Amino acid sequence: FFFQAEDGIRDKLVTGVQTCALPIFSRVIDAYGPFMRSGPTVVAGDFNGNAIWDKDNKKVNYSVNARRLEAECGLKSAYHAHTGEAPGAESQPTLYFQWKWEQSFHIDYCFVPDSWDVVSAEIGSFEHFTTSDHRPLAVTLTVREGAGAGSAQ
């Protein structure tokens, strides 16, 4: 697994990096693409990006790079797969900038293998999580037979 984590986790099954992902999203796909294609991979975290802010610059364009994850690495956004919402039209924010309800955006993502079923993708409520301006994205997955074993959460 490759896992983007704020705490820099590193062990045999999980690799973590600390980053504000959008500026280096394209380079991460370039550098870790072969690794991500080599087996079941989950890429998750704060991407500091959303389709509503996309510009022509492909290296810092969330949508271009999310499509690259799908096309080149076989990964889908668990939230979007579960809700059916289009990128940029998310009904549930993951960030309340400076803890302000009126400045809320969806910028945290969990990309999972296309072959895995997304059972649920839930975002913590504004009221219940007050130690960060981000809200947790909890994803429950079922791994289909032939794509690994068991389920993951």
mmCIF file of C-alpha atoms in Angstrom:
data_model
loop_
_atom_site.group_PDB
_atom_site.id
_atom_site.type_symbol
_atom_site.label_atom_id
_atom_site.label_comp_id
_atom_site.label_asym_id
_atom_site.label_seq_id
_atom_site.Cartn_x
_atom_site.Cartn_y
_atom_site.Cartn_z
ATOM 1 C CA PHE A 1 0.000 0.000 0.000
ATOM 2 C CA PHE A 2 0.979 3.620 -0.520
ATOM 3 C CA PHE A 3 -0.765 5.855 1.965
ATOM 4 C CA GLN A 4 -0.423 9.596 2.205
ATOM 5 C CA ALA A 5 -0.400 10.388 5.884
ATOM 6 C CA GLU A 6 0.385 13.446 7.921
ATOM 7 C CA ASP A 7 2.412 11.395 10.404
ATOM 8 C CA GLY A 8 4.898 9.965 7.888
ATOM 9 C CA ILE A 9 4.059 6.283 8.533
ATOM 10 C CA ARG A 10 6.612 3.852 7.121
ATOM 11 C CA ASP A 11 6.540 0.061 7.380
ATOM 12 C CA LYS A 12 6.355 -2.966 5.055
ATOM 13 C CA LEU A 13 2.733 -2.465 4.052
ATOM 14 C CA VAL A 14 2.197 1.259 4.483
ATOM 15 C CA THR A 15 4.284 4.150 3.218
ATOM 16 C CA GLY A 16 3.393 7.661 4.265
ATOM 17 C CA VAL A 17 4.523 11.057 3.113
ATOM 18 C CA GLN A 18 3.701 14.448 4.530
ATOM 19 C CA THR A 19 2.738 16.986 1.921
ATOM 20 C CA CYS A 20 0.309 19.576 0.708
ATOM 21 C CA ALA A 21 -0.509 17.235 -2.116
ATOM 22 C CA LEU A 22 -1.918 19.340 -4.941
ATOM 23 C CA PRO A 23 1.332 21.096 -5.916
ATOM 24 C CA ILE A 24 3.141 17.744 -6.205
ATOM 25 C CA PHE A 25 0.193 15.496 -7.173
ATOM 26 C CA SER A 26 1.474 15.007 -10.718
ATOM 27 C CA ARG A 27 5.014 14.218 -9.538
ATOM 28 C CA VAL A 28 3.705 11.697 -6.994
ATOM 29 C CA ILE A 29 1.834 9.864 -9.772
ATOM 30 C CA ASP A 30 4.951 9.947 -11.957
ATOM 31 C CA ALA A 31 7.242 8.707 -9.171
ATOM 32 C CA TYR A 32 4.947 6.155 -7.510
ATOM 33 C CA GLY A 33 2.832 5.102 -10.517
ATOM 34 C CA PRO A 34 4.743 1.846 -11.072
ATOM 35 C CA PHE A 35 4.455 1.029 -7.368
ATOM 36 C CA MET A 36 0.734 1.886 -7.299
ATOM 37 C CA ARG A 37 0.140 -0.342 -10.331
ATOM 38 C CA SER A 38 2.050 -3.265 -8.772
ATOM 39 C CA GLY A 39 -0.673 -4.193 -6.281
ATOM 40 C CA PRO A 40 -3.703 -2.966 -4.357
ATOM 41 C CA THR A 41 -3.034 0.632 -3.346
ATOM 42 C CA VAL A 42 -4.855 3.257 -1.316
ATOM 43 C CA VAL A 43 -3.940 6.936 -1.667
ATOM 44 C CA ALA A 44 -5.614 9.164 0.904
ATOM 45 C CA GLY A 45 -5.295 12.502 2.622
ATOM 46 C CA ASP A 46 -5.527 16.257 2.292
ATOM 47 C CA PHE A 47 -5.000 17.072 -1.390
ATOM 48 C CA ASN A 48 -5.601 20.816 -0.959
ATOM 49 C CA GLY A 49 -7.553 20.699 -4.206
ATOM 50 C CA ASN A 50 -10.993 20.544 -5.735
ATOM 51 C CA ALA A 51 -12.363 20.724 -9.265
ATOM 52 C CA ILE A 52 -13.859 24.149 -8.481
ATOM 53 C CA TRP A 53 -10.339 25.629 -8.360
ATOM 54 C CA ASP A 54 -8.890 23.892 -11.438
ATOM 55 C CA LYS A 55 -6.818 26.030 -13.761
ATOM 56 C CA ASP A 56 -5.115 25.291 -17.071
ATOM 57 C CA ASN A 57 -1.873 24.290 -15.352
ATOM 58 C CA LYS A 58 -2.053 20.483 -15.501
ATOM 59 C CA LYS A 59 0.456 19.943 -12.706
ATOM 60 C CA VAL A 60 -1.720 21.695 -10.123
ATOM 61 C CA ASN A 61 -5.089 20.763 -11.578
ATOM 62 C CA TYR A 62 -6.998 18.435 -9.248
ATOM 63 C CA SER A 63 -9.287 16.955 -11.930
ATOM 64 C CA VAL A 64 -6.488 16.175 -14.388
ATOM 65 C CA ASN A 65 -4.515 14.343 -11.723
ATOM 66 C CA ALA A 66 -7.539 12.518 -10.259
ATOM 67 C CA ARG A 67 -8.289 11.252 -13.782
ATOM 68 C CA ARG A 68 -4.629 10.177 -14.068
ATOM 69 C CA LEU A 69 -4.963 8.132 -10.866
ATOM 70 C CA GLU A 70 -7.947 6.371 -12.399
ATOM 71 C CA ALA A 71 -6.555 5.883 -15.910
ATOM 72 C CA GLU A 72 -2.939 5.072 -15.023
ATOM 73 C CA CYS A 73 -3.290 3.407 -11.622
ATOM 74 C CA GLY A 74 -6.849 2.051 -11.574
ATOM 75 C CA LEU A 75 -7.850 4.114 -8.529
ATOM 76 C CA LYS A 76 -11.209 5.794 -7.918
ATOM 77 C CA SER A 77 -12.321 8.330 -5.334
ATOM 78 C CA ALA A 78 -14.204 6.358 -2.672
ATOM 79 C CA TYR A 79 -16.356 9.357 -1.748
ATOM 80 C CA HIS A 80 -17.425 10.037 -5.337
ATOM 81 C CA ALA A 81 -17.973 6.338 -6.096
ATOM 82 C CA HIS A 82 -20.213 6.021 -3.046
ATOM 83 C CA THR A 83 -22.215 9.251 -3.395
ATOM 84 C CA GLY A 84 -22.373 9.478 -7.181
ATOM 85 C CA GLU A 85 -21.533 13.186 -6.870
ATOM 86 C CA ALA A 86 -19.307 14.788 -9.464
ATOM 87 C CA PRO A 87 -15.951 16.265 -8.435
ATOM 88 C CA GLY A 88 -16.555 19.915 -7.591
ATOM 89 C CA ALA A 89 -20.201 19.256 -6.671
ATOM 90 C CA GLU A 90 -19.616 17.586 -3.298
ATOM 91 C CA SER A 91 -22.440 18.069 -0.810
ATOM 92 C CA GLN A 92 -20.250 17.272 2.205
ATOM 93 C CA PRO A 93 -17.177 19.397 2.919
ATOM 94 C CA THR A 94 -14.070 18.002 4.578
ATOM 95 C CA LEU A 95 -12.546 21.391 5.395
ATOM 96 C CA TYR A 96 -14.048 24.331 7.245
ATOM 97 C CA PHE A 97 -11.361 26.902 6.539
ATOM 98 C CA GLN A 98 -10.438 28.596 9.807
ATOM 99 C CA TRP A 99 -13.389 26.684 11.348
ATOM 100 C CA LYS A 100 -15.908 28.757 9.368
ATOM 101 C CA TRP A 101 -19.048 27.026 8.104
ATOM 102 C CA GLU A 102 -19.355 29.511 5.223
ATOM 103 C CA GLN A 103 -15.827 28.670 4.003
ATOM 104 C CA SER A 104 -16.265 24.922 3.617
ATOM 105 C CA PHE A 105 -14.745 22.813 0.852
ATOM 106 C CA HIS A 106 -14.145 19.177 -0.029
ATOM 107 C CA ILE A 107 -10.349 18.690 -0.246
ATOM 108 C CA ASP A 108 -9.688 15.348 1.504
ATOM 109 C CA TYR A 109 -9.901 12.181 -0.563
ATOM 110 C CA CYS A 110 -9.386 8.438 -0.431
ATOM 111 C CA PHE A 111 -8.559 6.762 -3.740
ATOM 112 C CA VAL A 112 -9.023 2.978 -3.803
ATOM 113 C CA PRO A 113 -8.709 0.246 -6.458
ATOM 114 C CA ASP A 114 -11.525 0.232 -9.019
ATOM 115 C CA SER A 115 -12.054 -3.456 -8.232
ATOM 116 C CA TRP A 116 -12.953 -2.738 -4.584
ATOM 117 C CA ASP A 117 -16.554 -2.020 -3.593
ATOM 118 C CA VAL A 118 -17.139 1.123 -1.558
ATOM 119 C CA VAL A 119 -19.657 0.154 1.122
ATOM 120 C CA SER A 120 -19.678 3.592 2.721
ATOM 121 C CA ALA A 121 -17.859 6.914 2.701
ATOM 122 C CA GLU A 122 -18.803 9.108 5.619
ATOM 123 C CA ILE A 123 -17.534 12.519 6.665
ATOM 124 C CA GLY A 124 -17.496 13.586 10.298
ATOM 125 C CA SER A 125 -19.838 16.379 11.275
ATOM 126 C CA PHE A 126 -18.862 20.006 11.765
ATOM 127 C CA GLU A 127 -20.153 19.971 15.331
ATOM 128 C CA HIS A 128 -18.436 16.781 16.549
ATOM 129 C CA PHE A 129 -14.867 17.330 15.370
ATOM 130 C CA THR A 130 -13.416 20.561 16.689
ATOM 131 C CA THR A 131 -9.682 19.904 17.067
ATOM 132 C CA SER A 132 -9.006 20.481 13.366
ATOM 133 C CA ASP A 133 -10.635 22.470 10.594
ATOM 134 C CA HIS A 134 -10.671 19.194 8.593
ATOM 135 C CA ARG A 135 -13.285 16.512 9.105
ATOM 136 C CA PRO A 136 -12.464 12.789 8.919
ATOM 137 C CA LEU A 137 -13.386 10.778 5.854
ATOM 138 C CA ALA A 138 -14.185 7.217 6.977
ATOM 139 C CA VAL A 139 -14.373 4.653 4.188
ATOM 140 C CA THR A 140 -15.573 1.061 4.432
ATOM 141 C CA LEU A 141 -14.532 -1.201 1.580
ATOM 142 C CA THR A 142 -15.145 -4.759 0.418
ATOM 143 C CA VAL A 143 -12.414 -6.399 -1.579
ATOM 144 C CA ARG A 144 -13.908 -8.588 -4.292
ATOM 145 C CA GLU A 145 -12.686 -12.141 -4.749
ATOM 146 C CA GLY A 146 -9.610 -12.146 -6.971
ATOM 147 C CA ALA A 147 -8.723 -8.580 -5.938
ATOM 148 C CA GLY A 148 -7.333 -9.455 -2.516
ATOM 149 C CA ALA A 149 -9.004 -10.892 0.547
ATOM 150 C CA GLY A 150 -11.385 -9.594 3.198
ATOM 151 C CA SER A 151 -12.610 -6.094 3.776
ATOM 152 C CA ALA A 152 -10.885 -2.927 4.826
ATOM 153 C CA GLN A 153 -11.917 0.148 6.780
#
